[in-house]
Amino acid sequence: MTTVLIVDDLHEMRLMVKLFLEQMMPHYHVVGLADGHNAAIELWETTRPDLVLMDNRMPDGTGIEASVEILRRDPTARIILFSAFINDQIASEAAAVGIKACVPKGELLLLSKVIEDVMA
Amino acid sequence: MQSIGEDLGPATPRGSLIPTLATLLIGILLIPIAVTATANQSEGAARRVAETDAADIRRAIELRTGTIAELLIGLRSHLTPQAEVRVRSFQEYVTLLDPSRFPAVKALSFARAGPLRQVVIEHIYPVEGNEAAIGLDLADEANRRAAILRARDNDFLSATAPIKLVQTEGPGLGLLFVLPIYETGLQPRTAPERRRAFRGVATAAIEIDALIGQTLGVNPAGVAVYDAGHILDDASTLEPTRIYGSGDIDNKIAADINVADRRWRVRVPLHASNRPALVAGLIAALITILTAFLVHTRMRTSALRSVEAERAHLRQVNAVGTRLLSTVSHEMRTPLAAIRGFVTLLRDGHLQPGQSDDFLDRVERNAATLDLLIAELVDYQRLQREPATVRREAVNLADVVHSILQQLEPLRGARDIAVIVAGDMIVDADPAALGRIVTNLVTNAMKFSPERSPIDITARIEGDVIEFRIADKGPGIPADQREAVFEPFFRGSAPHVVRTQGTGIGLAVVKELLDQMGGTVAVEENPGGGARMVVSLPRSIPGLASDDAEDADGAA
């Protein structure tokens, strides 16, 4: 069983990703739902998940910033940026801080492939 | 898009020039009767006036070329987020422009850097009249090529030396503004890096007569503008080319302007002359010139203030337009992502009983959110245009409210929306505008209050006015922001509302529509917490009621 932390400030998006994992990737187990930058770091510390699905634009900080802090605490943490807005600049910034992959929100089938790749 | 417009209206120095020159002219007519010895003093005053004229003209040209530069920078930032420049992105940008605001700009284009050092025009606006330019290699001519290379290697706006524009008839000259576009995400800092990342250029073809003529309003006698070469060239070795006006180059007051990376020189004539005359004439001349000088100084100061204010305003509306594009594209992606995600789950997920209905509801709700965002875009365009003529007819407020709430049903969720509006609230209004007002106020209340909290809509008649209120139980609006909320793109600064979806246009549209119908809107604290929007609408439009009555009589 692979444990997953979902980070998104919108309730509906957290729900969508959680349902997606439950229904389409049943061997992934959601251990936490965080609604912002600070909650992401706190919940990551208490749950130490195998994988983080991270939104980027959130009111109290970006997902990339939260990833920097998580990777500082554990450089082997696996984080996928799952954001509504990904461009070349965000993708290269994400790669530079050690985020494993970027997937545009809504592309659930692509997300499932990327998760398999990252966890392989 | 009007927002990048450059119409200065009364802020141009024209307004200050004409009365000043007229007064000055009287002074000048009096000069011939002044004595030589003291006339030298009046020449000093006239010189100062001419110097300020030259400086004013310089500022006005700088302002206008500056707004054209902003137009190109806007185009560049609109084209660069995508990996590939598509015709659609170019079209998106230019359809927002109002060409009448840029009379001097004859064409905007994107030219792609290709093999063999070509820079070929791929998209142009307007297409009509410029069909032949598509496919033109801008780099195949030395002057244009030099401007492109300077822009490319320095990452700045460059301009060609004066050229003959294909778009203009007659002898008038033009020039091309060239802004480099580099590969997305790269910020090349050295010339070799810039050459490697170079993708093409955004260009504006500018008609000089239109640019300066528009600046000065009329063609004042003797004002001439010269192109004195590239800013890095040694100006003293160049023979300046006259690009505007007439008259000889000597004995005039000059001001230099940087137009992109070229240097222009404005020359203004000095009207004073030294002829012997009478002492009485001298005194009159001195007084008149002094008056002209003082009047001019005062008008110039106020003209400059309004030029500055206009410039600040232009920057603001330009920023607003750019922000709109980025806000809307971002805001639309979230509901779209939800729709795609839930559709994937509906198709491929192992659904629990009843879940498909829930997912379909979510798809519908997010589609409705997208719909509202698109309506806001249309609203924004409406704000940018001339005020539309609002229709006036007898409208039943209760009918409008109920029909709007029906449309918004997918977004209501678990909210209780209580409507206390009597059936006889007839108001003299535009039904579509009233619907828009109710929609925007209700969706605003939904966005800024918790998902399960109630919204109350009430109305009452106060004399000649119908007042209706929409109250929510959200965080409310701090007293110091209660006016700003009606400005376009205003978003609350409280942390818990920052992430709320929306473009920040809705309330600005409400205010605009109410202005047009003679109504008002204000926000106040809702007793018991939250915000309460209070709309007042005249039951009959002042000054129109009698016309309507006559029309009604005529129709009957």
XYZ file of C-alpha atoms in Angstrom:
676
model
C 0.000 0.000 0.000
C 1.385 3.382 -1.047
C 0.386 6.330 1.125
C -0.589 9.650 -0.469
C -1.043 13.209 0.799
C -3.328 15.440 -1.304
C -2.772 19.201 -1.172
C -5.273 21.614 -2.735
C -7.020 24.715 -1.419
C -10.277 23.827 -3.193
C -12.449 21.242 -1.518
C -13.820 19.963 -4.812
C -10.340 19.312 -6.186
C -9.220 17.412 -3.082
C -12.380 15.331 -3.352
C -11.831 14.689 -7.059
C -8.270 13.443 -6.547
C -9.247 11.357 -3.527
C -12.117 9.691 -5.438
C -9.837 9.161 -8.383
C -7.281 7.303 -6.248
C -9.949 5.272 -4.449
C -11.730 4.224 -7.617
C -8.985 3.949 -10.175
C -5.783 3.320 -8.242
C -7.014 1.273 -5.263
C -3.582 0.285 -3.993
C -2.900 3.960 -3.210
C -4.168 5.007 0.182
C -4.978 8.658 0.980
C -3.581 9.475 4.429
C -4.150 13.219 4.467
C -5.943 16.143 2.810
C -4.266 19.541 3.218
C -5.878 22.825 2.154
C -2.805 25.019 1.879
C 0.946 25.532 2.052
C 1.221 25.399 5.851
C -1.204 22.508 6.270
C 0.766 20.586 3.634
C 3.993 20.835 5.617
C 2.305 19.981 8.939
C 0.408 16.987 7.554
C 3.456 15.767 5.671
C 5.414 15.799 8.932
C 2.764 13.772 10.792
C 1.894 11.317 8.002
C 5.242 10.997 6.154
C 3.471 9.801 2.974
C 5.148 7.927 0.115
C 3.772 10.459 -2.380
C 2.482 14.059 -2.323
C 0.048 15.369 -4.956
C 0.590 19.120 -4.676
C -1.456 22.040 -6.015
C 0.567 25.169 -6.770
C -1.403 28.396 -6.255
C -2.777 28.498 -2.725
C -3.631 31.450 -0.504
C -0.870 30.986 2.091
C 1.968 30.050 -0.258
C 2.717 28.074 -3.401
C 3.018 24.325 -3.732
C 6.544 24.786 -5.023
C 7.459 26.634 -1.817
C 5.889 23.893 0.304
C 7.815 21.316 -1.737
C 11.091 23.117 -1.049
C 10.440 22.832 2.689
C 9.368 19.170 2.494
C 12.400 18.267 0.372
C 14.639 20.095 2.817
C 13.354 17.798 5.556
C 13.496 14.691 3.371
C 15.373 14.960 0.052
C 13.917 11.602 -1.054
C 10.275 12.816 -0.789
C 8.290 12.161 -3.972
C 6.147 15.105 -4.996
C 4.023 15.590 -8.122
C 2.818 19.106 -8.911
C -0.849 18.873 -9.948
C -1.896 22.373 -10.887
C -4.459 24.157 -13.067
C -1.729 26.278 -14.556
C 1.551 24.784 -15.651
C 3.823 26.485 -18.134
C 7.465 26.011 -19.074
C 8.624 28.382 -16.386
C 6.709 26.638 -13.594
C 7.776 23.229 -14.896
C 11.466 24.155 -14.931
C 11.202 25.777 -11.495
C 9.499 22.630 -10.155
C 12.190 20.397 -11.653
C 14.884 22.622 -10.172
C 13.607 22.225 -6.598
C 13.320 18.437 -6.928
C 9.636 17.914 -7.770
C 9.386 14.671 -9.727
C 6.742 15.669 -12.302
C 4.091 18.235 -13.245
C 0.592 17.264 -14.389
C -2.161 19.698 -15.433
C -5.273 19.398 -13.267
C -8.099 17.495 -14.886
C -5.761 15.095 -16.688
C -6.508 12.174 -14.371
C -5.466 9.472 -16.816
C -2.146 11.195 -17.369
C -1.815 11.554 -13.593
C -2.260 7.818 -13.107
C 0.532 7.089 -15.606
C 2.832 9.673 -14.047
C 2.181 8.298 -10.544
C 3.108 4.800 -11.718
C 6.302 6.178 -13.291
C 7.290 8.195 -10.249
C 6.646 5.321 -7.830
C 8.295 2.691 -10.057
C -8.969 47.063 -26.155
C -9.541 50.596 -25.190
C -7.349 50.077 -22.234
C -4.136 50.515 -24.152
C -5.540 53.589 -25.843
C -3.565 56.712 -26.247
C -6.162 59.374 -26.753
C -5.076 62.144 -24.487
C -8.045 64.375 -25.083
C -7.635 67.684 -23.345
C -4.376 66.625 -21.760
C -2.348 67.335 -24.908
C -0.363 70.520 -24.930
C -2.574 71.618 -27.821
C -5.046 73.061 -25.365
C -2.372 75.171 -23.766
C -0.638 76.062 -27.015
C -3.444 77.742 -28.867
C -4.420 80.429 -26.344
C -0.809 80.857 -25.421
C 0.301 81.270 -29.009
C -2.603 83.645 -29.606
C -1.569 85.800 -26.675
C 2.015 85.483 -27.731
C 1.068 86.569 -31.224
C -0.375 89.806 -29.867
C 2.856 90.279 -28.001
C 4.831 89.609 -31.122
C 2.733 92.049 -33.136
C 3.567 94.682 -30.563
C 7.259 93.932 -30.627
C 8.007 95.688 -33.900
C 7.250 98.935 -32.144
C 9.575 98.240 -29.267
C 13.061 99.692 -28.959
C 16.026 97.524 -29.870
C 17.860 97.708 -26.585
C 15.054 96.331 -24.477
C 13.703 94.038 -27.148
C 16.542 91.698 -26.278
C 14.852 91.075 -22.961
C 11.585 90.146 -24.684
C 13.494 87.798 -26.937
C 14.731 86.070 -23.803
C 11.138 85.630 -22.647
C 10.008 84.365 -26.047
C 12.911 81.951 -26.066
C 11.792 80.556 -22.762
C 8.238 80.152 -24.064
C 9.499 78.370 -27.174
C 11.676 76.154 -25.000
C 8.717 75.095 -22.924
C 6.718 74.511 -26.138
C 9.461 72.254 -27.453
C 9.558 70.417 -24.128
C 5.773 69.976 -24.173
C 5.826 68.578 -27.695
C 8.631 66.269 -26.681
C 6.654 64.929 -23.720
C 3.532 64.399 -25.810
C 5.461 62.425 -28.448
C 7.170 60.409 -25.735
C 3.824 59.624 -24.177
C 2.309 58.464 -27.466
C 5.268 56.372 -28.526
C 5.328 55.012 -24.968
C 1.762 53.750 -25.260
C 2.606 52.120 -28.588
C 5.566 50.452 -26.871
C 3.181 49.217 -24.165
C 0.917 47.857 -26.898
C 3.816 45.773 -28.237
C 4.917 44.675 -24.781
C 1.328 43.556 -24.154
C 1.361 41.617 -27.424
C 4.653 39.992 -26.516
C 3.511 38.933 -23.064
C 0.327 37.556 -24.582
C 2.256 35.524 -27.163
C 5.022 34.134 -24.983
C 3.274 31.864 -22.429
C 2.711 29.222 -25.106
C 5.466 27.116 -26.521
C 4.315 27.997 -30.021
C 2.939 31.318 -31.266
C -0.448 30.470 -32.658
C -2.632 32.562 -34.880
C -5.315 32.302 -32.200
C -3.209 33.989 -29.522
C -2.462 36.822 -31.911
C -6.143 37.129 -32.803
C -7.129 37.049 -29.121
C -4.949 40.037 -28.429
C -5.849 42.153 -31.425
C -9.586 41.587 -31.115
C -9.377 43.325 -27.742
C -7.871 46.415 -29.351
C -9.836 49.404 -30.480
C -7.998 50.584 -33.611
C -9.545 54.044 -33.430
C -7.481 54.620 -30.314
C -4.272 54.074 -32.260
C -4.666 56.188 -35.376
C -0.906 56.298 -35.919
C -0.454 52.515 -35.828
C -1.070 51.183 -39.332
C -0.293 47.543 -38.626
C 0.731 45.177 -35.857
C 2.496 41.978 -36.738
C 4.291 38.936 -35.464
C 7.279 37.912 -37.588
C 8.965 34.597 -36.972
C 12.719 34.086 -37.015
C 13.344 31.393 -39.603
C 16.278 29.658 -41.201
C 18.683 31.646 -43.380
C 18.360 34.587 -40.950
C 14.905 35.397 -42.228
C 12.305 37.132 -40.054
C 9.040 36.493 -41.845
C 5.684 38.149 -41.076
C 3.311 35.397 -40.037
C 0.370 37.251 -38.486
C -0.693 40.822 -39.162
C -3.453 43.117 -37.973
C -5.502 44.462 -39.580
C -5.372 41.819 -42.285
C -7.357 43.956 -44.675
C -4.997 46.012 -46.803
C -1.988 44.132 -45.421
C -2.520 40.764 -47.135
C 0.618 41.298 -49.198
C 2.759 41.691 -46.078
C 2.151 38.117 -44.888
C 5.219 36.151 -45.831
C 7.374 39.268 -46.180
C 10.905 38.800 -44.900
C 11.539 41.869 -42.736
C 15.239 41.073 -42.595
C 15.771 41.351 -46.331
C 16.189 45.123 -46.180
C 19.169 46.739 -44.434
C 17.322 49.342 -42.341
C 14.738 46.900 -41.030
C 17.380 44.233 -40.547
C 19.516 46.589 -38.452
C 16.554 47.406 -36.193
C 15.722 43.707 -35.767
C 19.314 42.833 -34.868
C 19.573 45.682 -32.336
C 16.306 44.560 -30.740
C 17.393 40.913 -30.737
C 20.855 41.447 -29.261
C 19.860 44.013 -26.631
C 16.364 42.822 -25.668
C 14.916 46.297 -26.131
C 12.463 48.117 -28.317
C 14.165 49.384 -31.460
C 12.938 51.529 -34.323
C 13.882 51.702 -37.974
C 15.112 54.874 -39.605
C 12.230 56.677 -41.375
C 10.752 54.519 -44.115
C 7.985 54.796 -46.662
C 5.005 52.844 -45.368
C 3.022 50.783 -47.836
C -0.139 51.553 -45.900
C -0.064 55.311 -46.405
C -0.615 57.333 -49.515
C 1.229 60.574 -50.161
C 4.699 61.589 -49.149
C 4.361 60.902 -45.392
C 6.988 58.800 -43.687
C 6.671 56.010 -41.212
C 8.774 53.831 -39.001
C 8.672 50.344 -37.629
C 8.861 49.568 -33.894
C 10.474 46.188 -33.275
C 10.294 44.229 -30.007
C 12.147 40.898 -29.733
C 10.429 37.676 -28.622
C 12.493 34.935 -27.047
C 11.815 31.322 -26.235
C 9.254 30.867 -23.476
C 10.592 30.862 -19.968
C 14.058 32.029 -20.932
C 15.506 35.355 -19.876
C 18.669 35.483 -21.941
C 21.122 37.988 -20.537
C 23.924 38.133 -23.079
C 23.843 38.804 -26.804
C 24.869 35.227 -27.772
C 22.190 33.777 -25.459
C 19.632 36.159 -26.942
C 20.565 35.097 -30.472
C 20.061 31.455 -29.546
C 16.708 32.069 -27.810
C 15.423 34.499 -30.475
C 12.045 33.444 -31.877
C 10.890 36.492 -33.745
C 9.617 40.017 -33.312
C 6.425 41.902 -32.565
C 6.236 44.995 -34.752
C 4.120 48.116 -35.084
C 4.105 50.166 -38.302
C 3.653 53.800 -37.317
C 2.701 56.740 -39.521
C 4.760 59.704 -38.370
C 2.370 62.398 -39.655
C -0.479 60.775 -37.765
C 1.639 60.339 -34.640
C 2.876 63.916 -34.415
C -0.182 65.509 -36.035
C -2.327 63.787 -33.427
C 0.017 65.068 -30.754
C -0.078 68.678 -31.859
C -3.655 68.694 -33.059
C -2.976 71.107 -35.883
C 0.265 71.709 -37.677
C 1.678 74.776 -35.946
C 3.697 76.932 -38.260
C 7.364 76.257 -38.170
C 7.380 73.226 -35.878
C 9.561 70.557 -37.418
C 10.756 67.155 -36.237
C 13.974 65.515 -37.383
C 15.337 62.013 -37.097
C 18.895 62.350 -35.829
C 19.897 58.715 -36.025
C 20.431 55.901 -33.599
C 21.012 56.914 -29.966
C 24.408 55.286 -30.003
C 25.514 57.157 -33.129
C 27.464 60.363 -32.828
C 24.740 62.897 -33.591
C 27.179 65.573 -34.675
C 28.330 63.560 -37.674
C 24.849 62.848 -38.961
C 22.714 64.927 -41.252
C 19.288 64.874 -39.530
C 16.373 63.924 -41.786
C 13.243 66.008 -41.518
C 10.325 63.677 -40.834
C 7.628 66.214 -39.990
C 6.774 69.867 -40.611
C 8.574 72.468 -42.646
C 10.977 75.344 -42.275
C 14.715 75.521 -42.060
C 16.729 73.940 -39.339
C 18.585 77.025 -38.085
C 17.832 79.461 -35.329
C 15.196 77.392 -33.583
C 14.693 76.040 -30.131
C 15.243 72.299 -29.986
C 14.398 69.402 -27.722
C 15.678 65.871 -28.205
C 13.422 62.815 -27.824
C 14.317 59.169 -27.635
C 11.868 57.241 -29.785
C 12.604 53.590 -29.045
C 16.341 53.555 -29.739
C 16.384 56.503 -32.137
C 16.882 60.161 -31.457
C 14.384 62.700 -32.742
C 14.792 66.445 -32.495
C 11.862 68.861 -32.225
C 12.482 72.387 -33.463
C 10.166 75.231 -32.536
C 10.481 78.684 -34.127
C 11.412 81.741 -32.114
C 9.059 84.478 -33.157
C 10.803 87.473 -31.607
C 12.686 89.920 -33.773
C 14.624 93.105 -33.132
C 13.203 96.197 -34.758
C 13.340 99.764 -33.485
C 10.058 101.079 -32.152
C 8.385 103.177 -29.496
C 8.720 102.884 -25.737
C 4.942 102.554 -25.314
C 5.006 99.600 -27.648
C 7.837 98.088 -25.658
C 5.919 98.274 -22.402
C 2.825 96.790 -24.018
C 4.904 94.024 -25.574
C 6.622 93.218 -22.314
C 3.355 93.081 -20.421
C 1.752 90.903 -23.079
C 4.674 88.524 -23.266
C 4.873 88.356 -19.516
C 1.152 87.523 -19.451
C 1.605 84.914 -22.173
C 4.478 83.465 -20.242
C 2.555 83.326 -16.998
C -0.590 81.963 -18.655
C 1.477 79.448 -20.511
C 3.339 78.364 -17.410
C 0.115 77.883 -15.529
C -1.607 76.041 -18.366
C 1.464 74.000 -19.024
C 1.600 72.943 -15.412
C -2.026 71.891 -15.455
C -1.655 70.244 -18.876
C 1.332 68.344 -17.596
C -0.540 67.316 -14.503
C -3.342 65.928 -16.646
C -0.838 64.281 -18.999
C 0.715 62.622 -15.965
C -2.694 61.621 -14.628
C -3.684 60.277 -18.035
C -0.477 58.335 -18.271
C -1.010 56.851 -14.836
C -4.549 55.976 -15.878
C -3.327 54.362 -19.111
C -0.817 52.298 -17.201
C -3.528 51.228 -14.856
C -6.032 50.205 -17.531
C -3.278 48.489 -19.457
C -2.327 46.538 -16.376
C -6.009 45.771 -15.868
C -6.260 44.313 -19.372
C -3.173 42.173 -18.890
C -4.447 41.044 -15.513
C -7.797 40.161 -17.054
C -6.149 37.822 -19.546
C -4.102 36.049 -16.916
C -6.920 35.973 -14.341
C -9.505 34.664 -16.762
C -7.269 32.007 -18.252
C -6.379 30.837 -14.758
C -9.899 31.047 -13.365
C -11.330 29.113 -16.293
C -8.859 26.272 -15.940
C -10.066 25.251 -12.480
C -13.737 24.505 -13.340
C -12.581 23.005 -16.629
C -10.213 20.697 -14.742
C -13.080 19.657 -12.436
C -15.334 18.917 -15.420
C -12.669 16.820 -17.122
C -11.772 15.042 -13.900
C -15.334 14.085 -12.983
C -16.076 13.037 -16.566
C -13.049 10.722 -16.370
C -14.360 9.293 -13.092
C -17.836 8.830 -14.590
C -16.365 6.975 -17.539
C -13.563 4.968 -15.944
C -14.175 4.936 -12.183
C -15.735 2.128 -10.175
C -18.672 4.181 -8.986
C -20.649 3.679 -5.796
C -24.445 3.779 -6.089
C -25.674 7.360 -6.414
C -22.240 8.707 -7.167
C -22.891 9.264 -10.838
C -25.646 11.758 -9.996
C -23.307 13.575 -7.634
C -20.586 13.709 -10.289
C -23.027 14.927 -12.936
C -24.137 17.678 -10.541
C -20.529 18.685 -10.106
C -19.998 18.780 -13.868
C -23.105 20.916 -14.255
C -22.068 23.263 -11.462
C -18.605 23.780 -12.878
C -20.048 24.329 -16.346
C -22.295 27.010 -14.802
C -19.230 28.604 -13.187
C -17.515 28.677 -16.584
C -20.624 30.251 -18.031
C -20.484 33.021 -15.431
C -16.805 33.658 -16.143
C -17.554 34.028 -19.834
C -20.434 36.378 -18.997
C -17.981 38.431 -16.949
C -15.631 38.651 -19.922
C -18.477 39.945 -22.050
C -19.292 42.352 -19.223
C -15.729 43.577 -19.187
C -15.886 44.362 -22.870
C -19.115 46.193 -22.221
C -17.376 48.306 -19.573
C -14.667 49.165 -22.068
C -17.030 50.329 -24.772
C -19.266 53.319 -25.033
C -22.146 52.934 -22.589
C -24.813 50.910 -24.337
C -28.229 52.474 -24.556
C -30.318 50.894 -21.858
C -33.913 50.150 -22.679
C -36.630 51.339 -20.360
C -39.736 49.398 -19.763
C -41.933 48.350 -16.887
C -40.239 45.366 -15.262
C -41.461 43.299 -12.358
C -38.544 42.938 -9.955
C -39.914 39.737 -8.384
C -40.093 38.072 -11.820
C -36.489 39.013 -12.578
C -35.219 37.760 -9.207
C -37.031 34.424 -9.477
C -35.913 33.811 -13.039
C -32.269 34.565 -12.159
C -32.383 32.290 -9.112
C -33.672 29.508 -11.334
C -30.676 29.990 -13.642
C -28.297 29.962 -10.685
C -29.853 26.851 -9.132
C -26.859 24.583 -9.979
C -24.590 26.891 -7.989
C -26.882 27.233 -4.974
C -25.725 24.038 -3.276
C -26.902 23.748 0.316
C -27.698 27.435 0.642
C -31.004 28.822 1.719
C -31.876 31.817 -0.454
C -34.848 33.661 1.009
C -36.672 36.069 -1.302
C -39.046 38.613 0.177
C -40.040 40.689 -2.824
C -43.664 41.690 -3.314
C -45.215 40.890 -6.674
C -46.058 44.511 -7.440
C -42.560 45.974 -7.446
C -42.658 47.490 -10.916
C -39.566 49.380 -11.910
C -38.753 51.322 -15.058
C -35.602 49.518 -16.195
C -33.793 47.471 -18.801
C -34.789 43.861 -18.059
C -31.484 42.419 -19.290
C -29.466 44.923 -17.266
C -31.563 44.280 -14.172
C -31.033 40.537 -14.621
C -27.289 41.076 -14.869
C -27.324 43.180 -11.691
C -29.226 40.527 -9.739
C -27.008 37.725 -11.126
C -23.797 39.485 -10.198
C -24.965 40.440 -6.715
C -26.254 36.949 -5.915
C -23.175 35.145 -7.273
C -21.008 37.625 -5.407
C -22.843 36.821 -2.176
C -22.408 33.090 -2.898
C -18.683 33.439 -3.557
C -17.965 35.356 -0.395
C -20.000 33.447 2.154
C -19.793 29.899 3.558
C -21.394 27.144 1.513
C -24.261 26.496 3.930
C -25.033 30.061 4.982
C -28.239 31.844 3.978
C -28.661 34.732 1.526
C -31.582 37.123 1.926
C -33.064 39.154 -0.916
C -35.560 41.813 0.105
C -37.128 44.819 -1.597
C -39.220 47.780 -0.573
C -40.647 50.939 -2.061
C -39.250 54.202 -0.675
C -41.171 57.022 -2.339
C -40.046 57.204 -5.965
C -37.346 54.610 -5.441
C -37.308 50.842 -5.221
C -34.618 49.640 -2.887
C -33.526 46.041 -2.898
C -30.966 44.399 -0.668
C -28.950 41.232 -0.957
C -27.455 40.172 2.355
C -24.986 37.380 3.081
C -23.330 35.914 6.166
C -19.784 36.059 4.827
C -16.880 37.960 6.366
C -18.321 41.309 5.233
C -16.373 44.113 3.628
C -14.118 46.351 5.752
C -15.258 49.983 5.872
C -12.172 51.201 4.002
C -12.886 48.923 1.016
C -16.575 49.644 0.581
C -16.030 51.985 -2.351
C -13.136 50.094 -3.923
C -15.188 46.904 -4.311
C -16.976 48.540 -7.229
C -13.751 49.097 -9.161
C -12.868 46.547 -11.840
C -10.644 43.698 -10.626
C -10.891 44.638 -7.006
C -10.487 41.547 -4.853
C -10.921 41.510 -1.110
C -7.679 41.457 0.848
C -8.874 39.292 3.739
C -6.924 36.013 3.631
C -9.983 33.765 3.579
C -11.423 35.430 0.471
C -8.265 35.694 -1.606
C -8.635 32.295 -3.192
C -12.302 32.687 -4.011
C -12.946 32.279 -7.689
C -13.871 35.175 -9.904
C -12.402 37.893 -12.005
C -13.415 40.909 -9.921
C -15.547 42.429 -12.670
C -19.057 41.652 -11.435
C -19.584 44.546 -9.028
C -18.015 47.075 -11.406
C -20.588 46.036 -14.003
C -23.397 46.382 -11.456
C -22.316 49.943 -10.708
C -21.962 50.837 -14.386
C -25.400 49.488 -15.310
C -27.020 51.268 -12.372
C -25.296 54.521 -13.332
C -26.882 54.200 -16.747
C -30.321 53.626 -15.293
C -30.071 56.443 -12.761
C -29.677 54.056 -9.825
C -27.052 53.529 -7.151
C -25.415 50.671 -5.308
C -23.632 50.642 -1.982
C -22.405 48.058 0.434
C -22.986 48.150 4.167
C -22.565 45.904 7.152
C -25.325 43.348 7.473
C -26.798 43.481 10.971
C -25.807 40.126 12.434
C -22.655 39.870 10.306
C -21.783 39.709 6.620
C -22.196 42.176 3.773
C -25.362 43.775 2.481
C -25.579 45.248 -1.006
C -28.169 47.990 -1.277
C -29.452 48.902 -4.751
C -31.708 51.895 -5.340
C -33.528 52.247 -8.626
C -35.924 55.043 -9.573
C -39.363 53.630 -10.246
C -39.472 55.856 -13.313
C -36.456 57.360 -15.043
C -36.302 61.136 -14.498
C -36.879 63.045 -17.721
C -37.968 59.981 -19.585
C -41.244 59.223 -17.911
C -43.112 61.846 -19.912
C -41.578 60.653 -23.197
C -42.557 57.117 -22.349
C -46.047 58.249 -21.538
C -46.296 60.004 -24.902
C -44.962 56.915 -26.648
C -47.467 54.810 -24.813
C -50.244 57.185 -25.821
C -49.055 57.169 -29.407
C -48.908 53.398 -29.446
C -52.344 53.122 -27.979
